[in-house]
Amino acid sequence: MDKVRTGINGFDELVYGGIVRGNSVLIEGVPGAGKTTFGIEFVYRGITQFNEPGVIITCEELPESIYRDALNFGWNLQSLEKADKLRILCTSPEVLANAEINLVEEIVNEVGAKRIVFDSISHFRNIVDNPLALRKTVYSFCSGLRRLGLTSFLVKEREINRTLSRLAGLEYEEVLGRPLQDFLNGSRTGFSKLLQTLSTGKEFQDLKP
């Protein structure tokens, strides 16, 4: 099985060597849990450690804000853009959900991207309020990413209504709220219990901290 190493310190050990190539990974948590940072690091490490160009899509922040926040971790994203290893796209969920607009495909082909992070998939709820239509929209979007050969991290705000988290047929590993914050703070206790490969329906076995 071909796996993509994230390059995130300690994380690849928890998922037995990396993420299955071409899968879409849902990063879900409460505000401030570190979801966006986690996704950006996935793209950054891919470029700097594995020579895998990447794309960051955002519906919230302007590129300037992402540049500034990334520099706090020593990640110079602007230099990677100038080297044609990275593209940051600020757009709307309406554009992303429109199958006739190939904006993502154009950007992916422009840099030869292998990884992508989308912040956040929650915005699809703003344009689709029917649960079945929402499922179809997200499934179509993820299928498009797979067709482009991308391994993707999809950020989502934690909600009481877990509709997006129970999408049948999607393949992703799920990382939830507080455990993600614990992981980013250096604790692995209980983290692996919340990792689930939906493509096989099997849960990862517990790992000792």
mmCIF file of C-alpha atoms in Angstrom:
data_model
loop_
_atom_site.group_PDB
_atom_site.id
_atom_site.type_symbol
_atom_site.label_atom_id
_atom_site.label_comp_id
_atom_site.label_asym_id
_atom_site.label_seq_id
_atom_site.Cartn_x
_atom_site.Cartn_y
_atom_site.Cartn_z
ATOM 1 C CA MET A 1 0.000 0.000 0.000
ATOM 2 C CA ASP A 2 1.441 3.346 -1.081
ATOM 3 C CA LYS A 3 1.535 5.766 1.838
ATOM 4 C CA VAL A 4 2.344 9.459 2.078
ATOM 5 C CA ARG A 5 4.505 10.476 5.019
ATOM 6 C CA THR A 6 3.203 13.729 6.458
ATOM 7 C CA GLY A 7 6.566 14.760 7.874
ATOM 8 C CA ILE A 8 4.808 16.009 11.025
ATOM 9 C CA ASN A 9 6.901 15.007 14.014
ATOM 10 C CA GLY A 10 5.407 11.962 15.743
ATOM 11 C CA PHE A 11 2.255 11.777 13.625
ATOM 12 C CA ASP A 12 3.426 9.250 11.037
ATOM 13 C CA GLU A 13 4.213 6.808 13.838
ATOM 14 C CA LEU A 14 0.601 7.001 14.994
ATOM 15 C CA VAL A 15 -0.783 6.202 11.544
ATOM 16 C CA TYR A 16 1.663 3.387 10.809
ATOM 17 C CA GLY A 17 3.907 5.184 8.376
ATOM 18 C CA GLY A 18 1.640 7.789 6.831
ATOM 19 C CA ILE A 19 -1.630 8.444 5.016
ATOM 20 C CA VAL A 20 -2.785 6.250 2.140
ATOM 21 C CA ARG A 21 -1.926 8.152 -1.035
ATOM 22 C CA GLY A 22 -4.964 9.764 -2.636
ATOM 23 C CA ASN A 23 -7.097 9.718 0.510
ATOM 24 C CA SER A 24 -8.958 12.724 1.881
ATOM 25 C CA VAL A 25 -8.266 13.303 5.580
ATOM 26 C CA LEU A 26 -10.761 15.173 7.758
ATOM 27 C CA ILE A 27 -9.216 17.383 10.451
ATOM 28 C CA GLU A 28 -12.068 18.283 12.787
ATOM 29 C CA GLY A 29 -11.936 20.208 16.027
ATOM 30 C CA VAL A 30 -13.067 23.168 18.071
ATOM 31 C CA PRO A 31 -11.761 26.667 17.252
ATOM 32 C CA GLY A 32 -8.161 27.071 18.371
ATOM 33 C CA ALA A 33 -7.375 23.337 18.345
ATOM 34 C CA GLY A 34 -4.656 23.798 15.716
ATOM 35 C CA LYS A 35 -6.482 22.380 12.698
ATOM 36 C CA THR A 36 -5.300 24.956 10.164
ATOM 37 C CA THR A 37 -1.716 24.835 11.419
ATOM 38 C CA PHE A 38 -1.783 21.043 11.199
ATOM 39 C CA GLY A 39 -2.967 21.186 7.590
ATOM 40 C CA ILE A 40 -0.469 23.841 6.541
ATOM 41 C CA GLU A 41 2.378 21.860 8.089
ATOM 42 C CA PHE A 42 1.283 18.824 6.063
ATOM 43 C CA VAL A 43 1.740 20.841 2.867
ATOM 44 C CA TYR A 44 4.927 22.568 4.060
ATOM 45 C CA ARG A 45 6.650 19.320 5.085
ATOM 46 C CA GLY A 46 5.636 17.730 1.812
ATOM 47 C CA ILE A 47 7.447 20.447 -0.123
ATOM 48 C CA THR A 48 10.541 20.798 2.041
ATOM 49 C CA GLN A 49 11.109 17.151 2.999
ATOM 50 C CA PHE A 50 9.631 15.086 0.168
ATOM 51 C CA ASN A 51 9.693 17.440 -2.838
ATOM 52 C CA GLU A 52 5.913 17.197 -3.192
ATOM 53 C CA PRO A 53 4.453 20.582 -4.225
ATOM 54 C CA GLY A 54 1.212 21.605 -2.560
ATOM 55 C CA VAL A 55 -1.826 23.865 -2.574
ATOM 56 C CA ILE A 56 -3.543 25.673 0.297
ATOM 57 C CA ILE A 57 -7.177 26.661 -0.269
ATOM 58 C CA THR A 58 -8.889 29.007 2.150
ATOM 59 C CA CYS A 59 -12.344 30.543 2.318
ATOM 60 C CA GLU A 60 -11.535 32.640 5.369
ATOM 61 C CA GLU A 61 -8.030 34.081 5.521
ATOM 62 C CA LEU A 62 -6.144 36.172 3.002
ATOM 63 C CA PRO A 63 -2.744 34.865 1.858
ATOM 64 C CA GLU A 64 -1.001 37.647 3.798
ATOM 65 C CA SER A 65 -2.433 36.329 7.073
ATOM 66 C CA ILE A 66 -1.344 32.794 6.250
ATOM 67 C CA TYR A 67 2.182 33.998 5.410
ATOM 68 C CA ARG A 68 2.413 35.854 8.718
ATOM 69 C CA ASP A 69 1.103 33.017 10.867
ATOM 70 C CA ALA A 70 3.341 30.454 9.154
ATOM 71 C CA LEU A 71 6.436 32.558 9.840
ATOM 72 C CA ASN A 72 5.763 32.107 13.559
ATOM 73 C CA PHE A 73 6.775 28.473 13.009
ATOM 74 C CA GLY A 74 9.685 29.332 10.720
ATOM 75 C CA TRP A 75 7.794 28.372 7.548
ATOM 76 C CA ASN A 76 8.496 30.805 4.714
ATOM 77 C CA LEU A 77 5.577 30.109 2.402
ATOM 78 C CA GLN A 78 6.243 33.081 0.142
ATOM 79 C CA SER A 79 9.633 31.702 -0.851
ATOM 80 C CA LEU A 80 7.992 28.389 -1.745
ATOM 81 C CA GLU A 81 5.450 30.195 -3.925
ATOM 82 C CA LYS A 82 8.222 32.043 -5.743
ATOM 83 C CA ALA A 83 9.915 28.696 -6.368
ATOM 84 C CA ASP A 84 6.655 27.361 -7.901
ATOM 85 C CA LYS A 85 6.342 24.720 -5.196
ATOM 86 C CA LEU A 86 3.233 26.168 -3.542
ATOM 87 C CA ARG A 87 0.040 27.992 -4.418
ATOM 88 C CA ILE A 88 -2.373 29.639 -1.975
ATOM 89 C CA LEU A 89 -5.910 30.140 -3.245
ATOM 90 C CA CYS A 90 -8.449 32.355 -1.490
ATOM 91 C CA THR A 91 -11.873 31.612 -2.948
ATOM 92 C CA SER A 92 -15.511 30.845 -2.125
ATOM 93 C CA PRO A 93 -17.343 27.547 -1.575
ATOM 94 C CA GLU A 94 -19.604 28.429 -4.521
ATOM 95 C CA VAL A 95 -16.612 28.359 -6.858
ATOM 96 C CA LEU A 96 -15.268 25.117 -5.419
ATOM 97 C CA ALA A 97 -18.655 23.403 -5.670
ATOM 98 C CA ASN A 98 -19.115 24.416 -9.314
ATOM 99 C CA ALA A 99 -18.037 21.411 -11.384
ATOM 100 C CA GLU A 100 -17.768 23.597 -14.480
ATOM 101 C CA ILE A 101 -15.014 25.724 -12.953
ATOM 102 C CA ASN A 102 -11.630 23.995 -13.090
ATOM 103 C CA LEU A 103 -9.811 26.539 -10.932
ATOM 104 C CA VAL A 104 -8.366 23.956 -8.533
ATOM 105 C CA GLU A 105 -7.234 21.711 -11.372
ATOM 106 C CA GLU A 106 -5.484 24.612 -13.098
ATOM 107 C CA ILE A 107 -3.551 25.533 -9.958
ATOM 108 C CA VAL A 108 -2.682 21.911 -9.189
ATOM 109 C CA ASN A 109 -1.308 21.416 -12.690
ATOM 110 C CA GLU A 110 0.558 24.715 -12.511
ATOM 111 C CA VAL A 111 2.856 23.505 -9.726
ATOM 112 C CA GLY A 112 2.450 19.735 -10.090
ATOM 113 C CA ALA A 113 0.827 19.530 -6.649
ATOM 114 C CA LYS A 114 0.626 16.245 -4.756
ATOM 115 C CA ARG A 115 -0.848 17.593 -1.505
ATOM 116 C CA ILE A 116 -3.655 19.991 -0.707
ATOM 117 C CA VAL A 117 -5.309 21.450 2.392
ATOM 118 C CA PHE A 118 -8.765 23.046 2.326
ATOM 119 C CA ASP A 119 -9.831 25.379 5.155
ATOM 120 C CA SER A 120 -12.605 24.750 5.634
ATOM 121 C CA ILE A 121 -15.060 22.194 4.351
ATOM 122 C CA SER A 122 -17.620 23.594 6.804
ATOM 123 C CA HIS A 123 -18.298 26.405 4.323
ATOM 124 C CA PHE A 124 -20.189 24.028 2.053
ATOM 125 C CA ARG A 125 -22.991 24.200 4.619
ATOM 126 C CA ASN A 126 -23.429 27.871 3.706
ATOM 127 C CA ILE A 127 -24.454 27.011 0.155
ATOM 128 C CA VAL A 128 -26.143 23.615 0.638
ATOM 129 C CA ASP A 129 -28.666 23.140 3.445
ATOM 130 C CA ASN A 130 -30.096 19.784 2.393
ATOM 131 C CA PRO A 131 -28.185 16.881 4.034
ATOM 132 C CA LEU A 132 -28.324 14.672 0.937
ATOM 133 C CA ALA A 133 -27.235 17.494 -1.341
ATOM 134 C CA LEU A 134 -24.471 18.357 1.123
ATOM 135 C CA ARG A 135 -23.225 14.779 1.064
ATOM 136 C CA LYS A 136 -23.234 14.788 -2.731
ATOM 137 C CA THR A 137 -21.352 18.100 -2.871
ATOM 138 C CA VAL A 138 -18.616 16.986 -0.481
ATOM 139 C CA TYR A 139 -18.319 13.564 -2.100
ATOM 140 C CA SER A 140 -17.993 15.149 -5.541
ATOM 141 C CA PHE A 141 -15.338 17.567 -4.267
ATOM 142 C CA CYS A 142 -13.292 14.787 -2.645
ATOM 143 C CA SER A 143 -13.623 12.591 -5.724
ATOM 144 C CA GLY A 144 -12.264 15.453 -7.803
ATOM 145 C CA LEU A 145 -9.233 15.761 -5.527
ATOM 146 C CA ARG A 146 -8.567 12.045 -5.818
ATOM 147 C CA ARG A 147 -8.921 12.189 -9.597
ATOM 148 C CA LEU A 148 -6.156 14.806 -9.602
ATOM 149 C CA GLY A 149 -3.933 12.425 -7.635
ATOM 150 C CA LEU A 150 -3.992 14.569 -4.497
ATOM 151 C CA THR A 151 -3.669 13.515 -0.891
ATOM 152 C CA SER A 152 -5.796 16.046 0.945
ATOM 153 C CA PHE A 153 -6.401 17.420 4.428
ATOM 154 C CA LEU A 154 -9.886 18.904 4.855
ATOM 155 C CA VAL A 155 -10.372 21.199 7.849
ATOM 156 C CA LYS A 156 -13.775 21.277 9.560
ATOM 157 C CA GLU A 157 -15.132 23.101 12.595
ATOM 158 C CA ARG A 158 -16.475 20.796 15.308
ATOM 159 C CA GLU A 159 -20.279 20.925 15.387
ATOM 160 C CA ILE A 160 -23.082 19.367 17.391
ATOM 161 C CA ASN A 161 -24.624 18.251 14.107
ATOM 162 C CA ARG A 162 -22.131 15.679 12.813
ATOM 163 C CA THR A 163 -23.592 15.371 9.290
ATOM 164 C CA LEU A 164 -20.317 16.027 7.490
ATOM 165 C CA SER A 165 -18.414 13.627 9.721
ATOM 166 C CA ARG A 166 -20.646 10.691 8.817
ATOM 167 C CA LEU A 167 -20.442 10.883 5.048
ATOM 168 C CA ALA A 168 -20.784 7.342 3.734
ATOM 169 C CA GLY A 169 -18.351 6.326 1.032
ATOM 170 C CA LEU A 170 -15.631 8.849 1.823
ATOM 171 C CA GLU A 171 -12.186 7.611 2.774
ATOM 172 C CA TYR A 172 -10.524 9.623 5.506
ATOM 173 C CA GLU A 173 -8.818 9.378 8.844
ATOM 174 C CA GLU A 174 -10.513 11.557 11.447
ATOM 175 C CA VAL A 175 -8.773 13.703 14.053
ATOM 176 C CA LEU A 176 -11.030 15.314 16.638
ATOM 177 C CA GLY A 177 -10.841 18.433 18.792
ATOM 178 C CA ARG A 178 -9.050 18.110 22.115
ATOM 179 C CA PRO A 179 -6.964 15.036 21.186
ATOM 180 C CA LEU A 180 -5.495 17.014 18.273
ATOM 181 C CA GLN A 181 -4.636 19.853 20.648
ATOM 182 C CA ASP A 182 -3.016 17.313 22.992
ATOM 183 C CA PHE A 183 -0.997 15.899 20.110
ATOM 184 C CA LEU A 184 0.210 19.345 19.047
ATOM 185 C CA ASN A 185 1.233 19.934 22.662
ATOM 186 C CA GLY A 186 3.269 16.722 22.663
ATOM 187 C CA SER A 187 0.860 14.247 24.282
ATOM 188 C CA ARG A 188 -0.171 11.053 22.488
ATOM 189 C CA THR A 189 -2.301 9.567 25.261
ATOM 190 C CA GLY A 190 -5.611 8.410 23.870
ATOM 191 C CA PHE A 191 -4.957 10.094 20.523
ATOM 192 C CA SER A 192 -4.788 6.915 18.478
ATOM 193 C CA LYS A 193 -8.203 5.811 19.743
ATOM 194 C CA LEU A 194 -9.752 8.567 17.639
ATOM 195 C CA LEU A 195 -8.050 7.613 14.376
ATOM 196 C CA GLN A 196 -10.347 5.603 12.149
ATOM 197 C CA THR A 197 -9.873 4.443 8.590
ATOM 198 C CA LEU A 198 -13.353 4.626 7.124
ATOM 199 C CA SER A 199 -12.298 2.991 3.872
ATOM 200 C CA THR A 200 -11.798 -0.325 5.695
ATOM 201 C CA GLY A 201 -14.089 0.241 8.662
ATOM 202 C CA LYS A 202 -11.272 -0.781 11.002
ATOM 203 C CA GLU A 203 -9.989 1.271 13.898
ATOM 204 C CA PHE A 204 -6.292 1.692 14.536
ATOM 205 C CA GLN A 205 -5.048 -0.294 17.511
ATOM 206 C CA ASP A 206 -4.134 1.679 20.598
ATOM 207 C CA LEU A 207 -0.568 2.897 20.805
ATOM 208 C CA LYS A 208 1.176 3.397 24.102
ATOM 209 C CA PRO A 209 2.171 7.012 24.812
#
